[in-house]
Amino acid sequence: MKRSVIDITDLTKEEIDALTNVAEDIISNPGKYAHICAGKKLATLFFEPSTRTRMSFEAAMYELGGNVLSMTDAATSSASKGESVSDTAKVISCYADIIAMRHSKEGAALVAANAASIPVINAGDGGHCHPTQTLADLLTIKREKGRLGDLTVGLCGDLKFGRTVHSLIQALSRYENIQIVLISPDELRLPDYVYNDVIIKNNMKCTQTSDLLWALPKLDVLYMTRVQKERFFNEEDYLRLKDSYILTPEKLARAKKDTIVMHPLPRVNEISVAIDDDPRACYFKQVLNGKYMRMALILKLLADNKAIDEVTV
Ligand code: CP
């Protein structure tokens, strides 16, 4: 049976923990991994803009000794002539060994996975989820805080459309003693399908507020997010909400000395650049950790699909 990752729940907690172990081994012993994917091809199908996710997938495959076929823009592909996602996935299955795909429509990655004969990794589908960003986030939390349980995690900004937040809450629900603090304007609160189906269903401790300054001193992790301009139906609402939260050094002074500041990036205005040199700023570490976790995930899916031997740490 072909194995894809569309949602973070497609991986068990044990598998996520194993992926973080492999990623940490890659960091320590890159040479051991440099040729494992020789002769294999990753296709990156990006129907929606990206810098980090696409390039980190591509860097990941090159660092594993593999090759990359890249579709960087739907406008220059046959999607612009009306080719369906299913047909595209079937076609790419003839050329590559694994697909990483981003699309603006929720569910598009699942459609591709159902049609493809090779593994598909969801690299972000609309406002739904972004499981490999979550893998990057989990490795960052583990490396910076030394644990993935016993944490108070504040998620701030656009919790409605921010797909990275949806996947991260889902992943954190599997760890012990996680307290979630949801910080957003009313209009950008977490969708019910995440709040009810993940937070309530898993009995997670959770507080909702619009007041970042109130929340800050309580947090071990502050996860800032961009207001997702591309998902708004009218510009007026976006302009009114886009600067709801701007983290400045003065505000961060209210946080604990070991609170880490995360952001999936791209950042617009949410975190002042004056914070970049603060040792608590971890958003560029997330970028690098994302590459290592994507390397680990490519290895796992190729091994699960018998395209390479299983990797042991
Ligand atoms: N974090 C993230 O998904 O960034 P990109 O949109 O640049 O891929």
XYZ file of C-alpha atoms and ligand atoms in Angstrom:
321
model
C 0.000 0.000 0.000
C 1.463 3.386 -1.047
C 2.206 5.690 1.887
C 1.643 9.461 1.602
C 1.554 12.276 4.193
C -1.356 14.629 3.683
C -2.137 15.481 7.291
C 0.111 15.320 10.350
C -2.225 12.583 11.645
C -0.927 10.360 8.838
C 2.122 9.951 11.071
C 1.893 8.370 14.510
C 3.530 10.069 17.475
C 6.136 7.281 17.456
C 6.854 7.933 13.778
C 7.241 11.665 14.423
C 9.626 10.944 17.283
C 11.592 8.593 14.983
C 11.729 11.299 12.287
C 13.162 13.792 14.792
C 15.791 11.184 15.761
C 16.742 10.699 12.100
C 16.851 14.485 11.552
C 19.179 14.888 14.535
C 21.366 12.080 13.200
C 21.497 13.821 9.796
C 22.629 17.003 11.562
C 25.401 15.073 13.355
C 26.410 12.740 10.489
C 25.497 14.333 7.130
C 27.980 12.155 5.216
C 26.074 9.010 6.184
C 23.061 10.284 4.225
C 24.767 11.934 1.250
C 24.083 9.180 -1.301
C 21.070 7.261 0.012
C 18.724 8.675 -2.642
C 21.114 8.382 -5.587
C 19.060 7.674 -8.710
C 15.786 8.821 -7.076
C 13.783 11.864 -8.101
C 11.622 14.226 -6.082
C 9.023 16.258 -8.023
C 8.058 19.550 -6.394
C 4.650 20.641 -7.704
C 3.927 24.113 -6.412
C 0.650 25.554 -7.659
C 0.976 28.303 -5.016
C 3.977 30.543 -4.140
C 6.657 29.322 -1.747
C 10.246 30.054 -0.862
C 11.101 27.857 2.151
C 9.019 24.771 1.611
C 9.884 24.197 -2.036
C 13.550 25.064 -1.723
C 14.002 23.089 1.491
C 12.435 20.020 -0.138
C 14.773 20.464 -3.080
C 17.826 21.057 -0.874
C 16.783 18.008 1.171
C 16.700 15.739 -1.890
C 20.022 17.056 -3.224
C 21.647 16.502 0.184
C 20.400 12.905 0.067
C 22.119 12.434 -3.297
C 18.868 12.491 -5.308
C 17.574 14.703 -8.095
C 14.699 17.145 -8.384
C 12.049 17.920 -11.009
C 10.484 21.262 -10.205
C 7.212 22.915 -11.158
C 7.463 26.318 -9.557
C 4.451 28.022 -11.037
C 1.025 26.741 -12.066
C 0.891 29.393 -14.797
C 3.713 27.740 -16.755
C 2.352 24.204 -16.329
C -0.508 22.464 -18.120
C -2.719 23.262 -15.118
C -3.122 26.612 -16.883
C -4.689 24.721 -19.828
C -7.137 23.007 -17.503
C -5.330 19.776 -16.602
C -6.706 18.339 -13.365
C -4.692 17.687 -10.220
C -5.435 13.954 -10.614
C -4.105 13.825 -14.151
C -1.055 15.861 -13.166
C -0.324 13.423 -10.319
C -0.654 10.426 -12.656
C 1.693 12.051 -15.177
C 4.339 12.961 -12.596
C 4.184 9.397 -11.254
C 5.742 8.354 -14.601
C 8.776 10.592 -14.007
C 9.512 10.771 -10.283
C 9.716 8.598 -7.151
C 8.016 11.010 -4.723
C 5.998 14.246 -4.950
C 5.878 17.300 -2.671
C 2.852 19.383 -3.631
C 1.408 22.744 -2.606
C -1.975 23.956 -3.795
C -4.369 26.754 -2.858
C -7.338 24.381 -2.591
C -7.986 22.477 0.626
C -7.936 18.750 -0.164
C -5.896 19.053 -3.374
C -2.986 17.038 -1.937
C -5.357 14.222 -0.992
C -6.760 14.196 -4.533
C -3.198 13.959 -5.877
C -2.308 11.167 -3.436
C -5.364 9.161 -4.471
C -4.378 9.415 -8.141
C -0.581 9.071 -7.898
C 1.248 5.752 -7.873
C 4.099 7.284 -5.829
C 4.048 8.903 -2.346
C 2.683 12.449 -2.099
C 3.681 14.880 0.643
C 1.318 17.772 1.305
C 3.412 20.961 1.260
C 0.365 23.080 2.204
C -3.223 22.896 0.939
C -5.092 26.179 1.174
C -6.005 27.116 4.749
C -6.163 23.453 5.765
C -2.835 22.047 6.901
C 0.931 22.040 6.419
C 2.337 18.893 8.009
C 5.998 19.357 7.073
C 6.032 22.838 8.635
C 4.812 21.113 11.781
C 7.698 18.647 11.581
C 10.057 21.645 11.388
C 8.282 23.258 14.338
C 8.436 20.127 16.491
C 12.146 19.622 15.881
C 12.731 23.280 16.762
C 10.769 23.025 20.008
C 12.529 19.795 20.926
C 15.994 21.209 20.254
C 15.352 24.557 21.920
C 13.257 23.482 24.923
C 14.568 19.933 25.298
C 11.056 18.444 25.326
C 7.738 18.282 23.495
C 5.530 17.990 26.586
C 4.982 20.177 29.671
C 4.768 23.352 27.640
C 2.530 26.397 27.437
C 2.312 27.316 23.769
C 0.818 30.611 22.594
C -0.378 30.782 18.999
C -0.852 34.358 17.859
C -2.316 36.063 14.801
C -4.316 34.514 11.995
C -5.528 31.280 13.589
C -8.389 31.001 11.107
C -6.458 30.717 7.864
C -3.024 29.848 9.300
C -2.654 26.220 8.217
C 0.603 25.795 10.149
C -1.284 26.473 13.383
C -3.911 23.825 12.603
C -1.299 21.139 12.006
C 0.808 22.158 15.024
C -2.147 21.983 17.432
C -3.015 18.558 16.050
C 0.561 17.358 16.640
C 0.838 18.881 20.130
C -2.415 17.203 21.180
C -0.447 13.920 21.345
C 2.035 15.172 23.950
C 1.564 15.343 27.736
C 0.597 18.476 29.629
C 0.370 20.944 26.758
C -1.461 24.194 27.489
C -2.584 26.128 24.435
C -3.164 29.888 24.502
C -4.985 31.103 21.378
C -4.304 34.794 20.755
C -6.225 36.401 17.895
C -8.811 38.999 16.950
C -12.375 37.598 17.019
C -12.508 37.447 13.216
C -9.388 35.274 13.025
C -10.155 32.737 15.750
C -9.347 29.083 15.289
C -11.922 27.301 13.066
C -14.446 25.114 14.912
C -13.208 22.011 13.130
C -9.841 22.403 14.827
C -11.147 23.744 18.145
C -13.828 21.068 18.575
C -12.209 18.126 16.837
C -8.730 18.565 18.264
C -8.671 20.769 21.372
C -12.003 19.737 22.907
C -11.876 16.126 21.753
C -8.407 15.639 23.254
C -9.237 17.508 26.475
C -6.418 19.969 25.862
C -6.059 22.835 28.320
C -6.817 25.947 26.275
C -7.399 29.674 26.810
C -8.583 32.141 24.154
C -7.736 35.834 24.300
C -7.088 38.780 22.035
C -4.498 40.222 24.452
C -0.910 39.271 23.555
C 0.546 41.310 26.435
C -1.594 39.406 28.941
C -0.556 36.062 27.506
C 3.176 36.692 27.011
C 4.497 36.117 30.582
C 2.786 32.697 30.727
C 4.335 31.217 27.583
C 7.187 28.778 26.979
C 6.675 29.068 23.223
C 5.234 32.033 21.318
C 4.253 31.064 17.762
C 3.534 34.199 15.722
C 1.753 33.990 12.370
C 1.185 36.232 9.366
C -2.336 37.390 8.528
C -2.959 35.350 5.362
C -3.777 38.055 2.811
C -4.299 35.508 0.016
C -7.203 33.824 1.850
C -9.290 36.997 2.484
C -12.381 37.684 0.432
C -12.047 41.452 0.653
C -9.048 43.719 1.016
C -10.737 46.027 3.505
C -10.893 43.263 6.121
C -7.266 42.334 5.483
C -6.089 45.931 5.866
C -8.020 46.290 9.126
C -6.588 43.094 10.616
C -3.096 42.779 9.142
C -1.260 44.597 11.936
C -3.274 43.185 14.825
C -0.090 41.952 16.492
C 3.415 43.298 16.096
C 5.959 41.806 18.473
C 8.538 44.428 19.507
C 11.462 44.210 21.948
C 9.401 46.230 24.452
C 6.595 43.657 24.334
C 8.974 40.703 24.392
C 10.452 42.111 27.615
C 7.298 40.780 29.314
C 8.127 37.209 28.301
C 10.200 34.756 30.304
C 13.944 34.695 29.695
C 13.659 31.276 28.043
C 10.470 31.762 26.026
C 11.192 30.908 22.406
C 9.725 32.974 19.574
C 8.704 31.026 16.484
C 7.140 31.980 13.144
C 6.693 29.726 10.087
C 7.661 32.682 7.860
C 7.279 34.590 5.608
C 7.017 37.462 8.067
C 5.431 40.728 7.050
C 5.070 42.955 10.124
C 4.368 40.506 12.923
C 7.853 40.447 14.443
C 10.068 43.509 14.524
C 13.460 42.865 12.909
C 14.935 44.249 16.143
C 14.061 40.880 17.707
C 16.078 38.861 15.194
C 19.255 39.052 17.285
C 17.488 38.127 20.533
C 18.614 34.605 21.535
C 14.949 33.680 21.968
C 14.225 34.257 18.256
C 14.041 30.810 16.624
C 12.334 31.445 13.287
C 15.450 31.092 11.164
C 16.350 27.922 13.061
C 12.904 26.602 12.053
C 13.864 27.123 8.408
C 16.980 24.961 8.747
C 15.230 22.351 10.882
C 12.597 22.091 8.148
C 15.202 20.889 5.688
C 16.400 18.153 8.047
C 12.885 16.962 8.835
C 12.023 16.898 5.134
C 15.136 14.807 4.524
C 13.980 12.401 7.235
C 10.465 12.271 5.784
C 11.645 11.652 2.208
C 13.788 8.772 3.508
C 10.908 7.314 5.484
C 8.364 7.443 2.662
C 10.780 6.062 0.079
C 11.678 3.240 2.486
C 8.019 2.568 3.393
C 7.321 2.318 -0.337
C 10.318 -0.023 -0.837
C 12.145 2.437 -3.122
C 15.186 2.503 -0.780
C 16.321 0.465 2.217
C 15.043 1.460 5.639
C 17.299 3.942 7.434
C 18.352 3.086 10.970
C 19.883 5.535 13.426
N 6.610 28.413 5.946
C 6.328 28.289 4.627
O 5.484 27.466 4.230
O 7.018 29.158 3.825
P 6.860 29.238 2.242
O 5.461 29.720 1.950
O 7.918 30.199 1.790
O 7.062 27.852 1.685
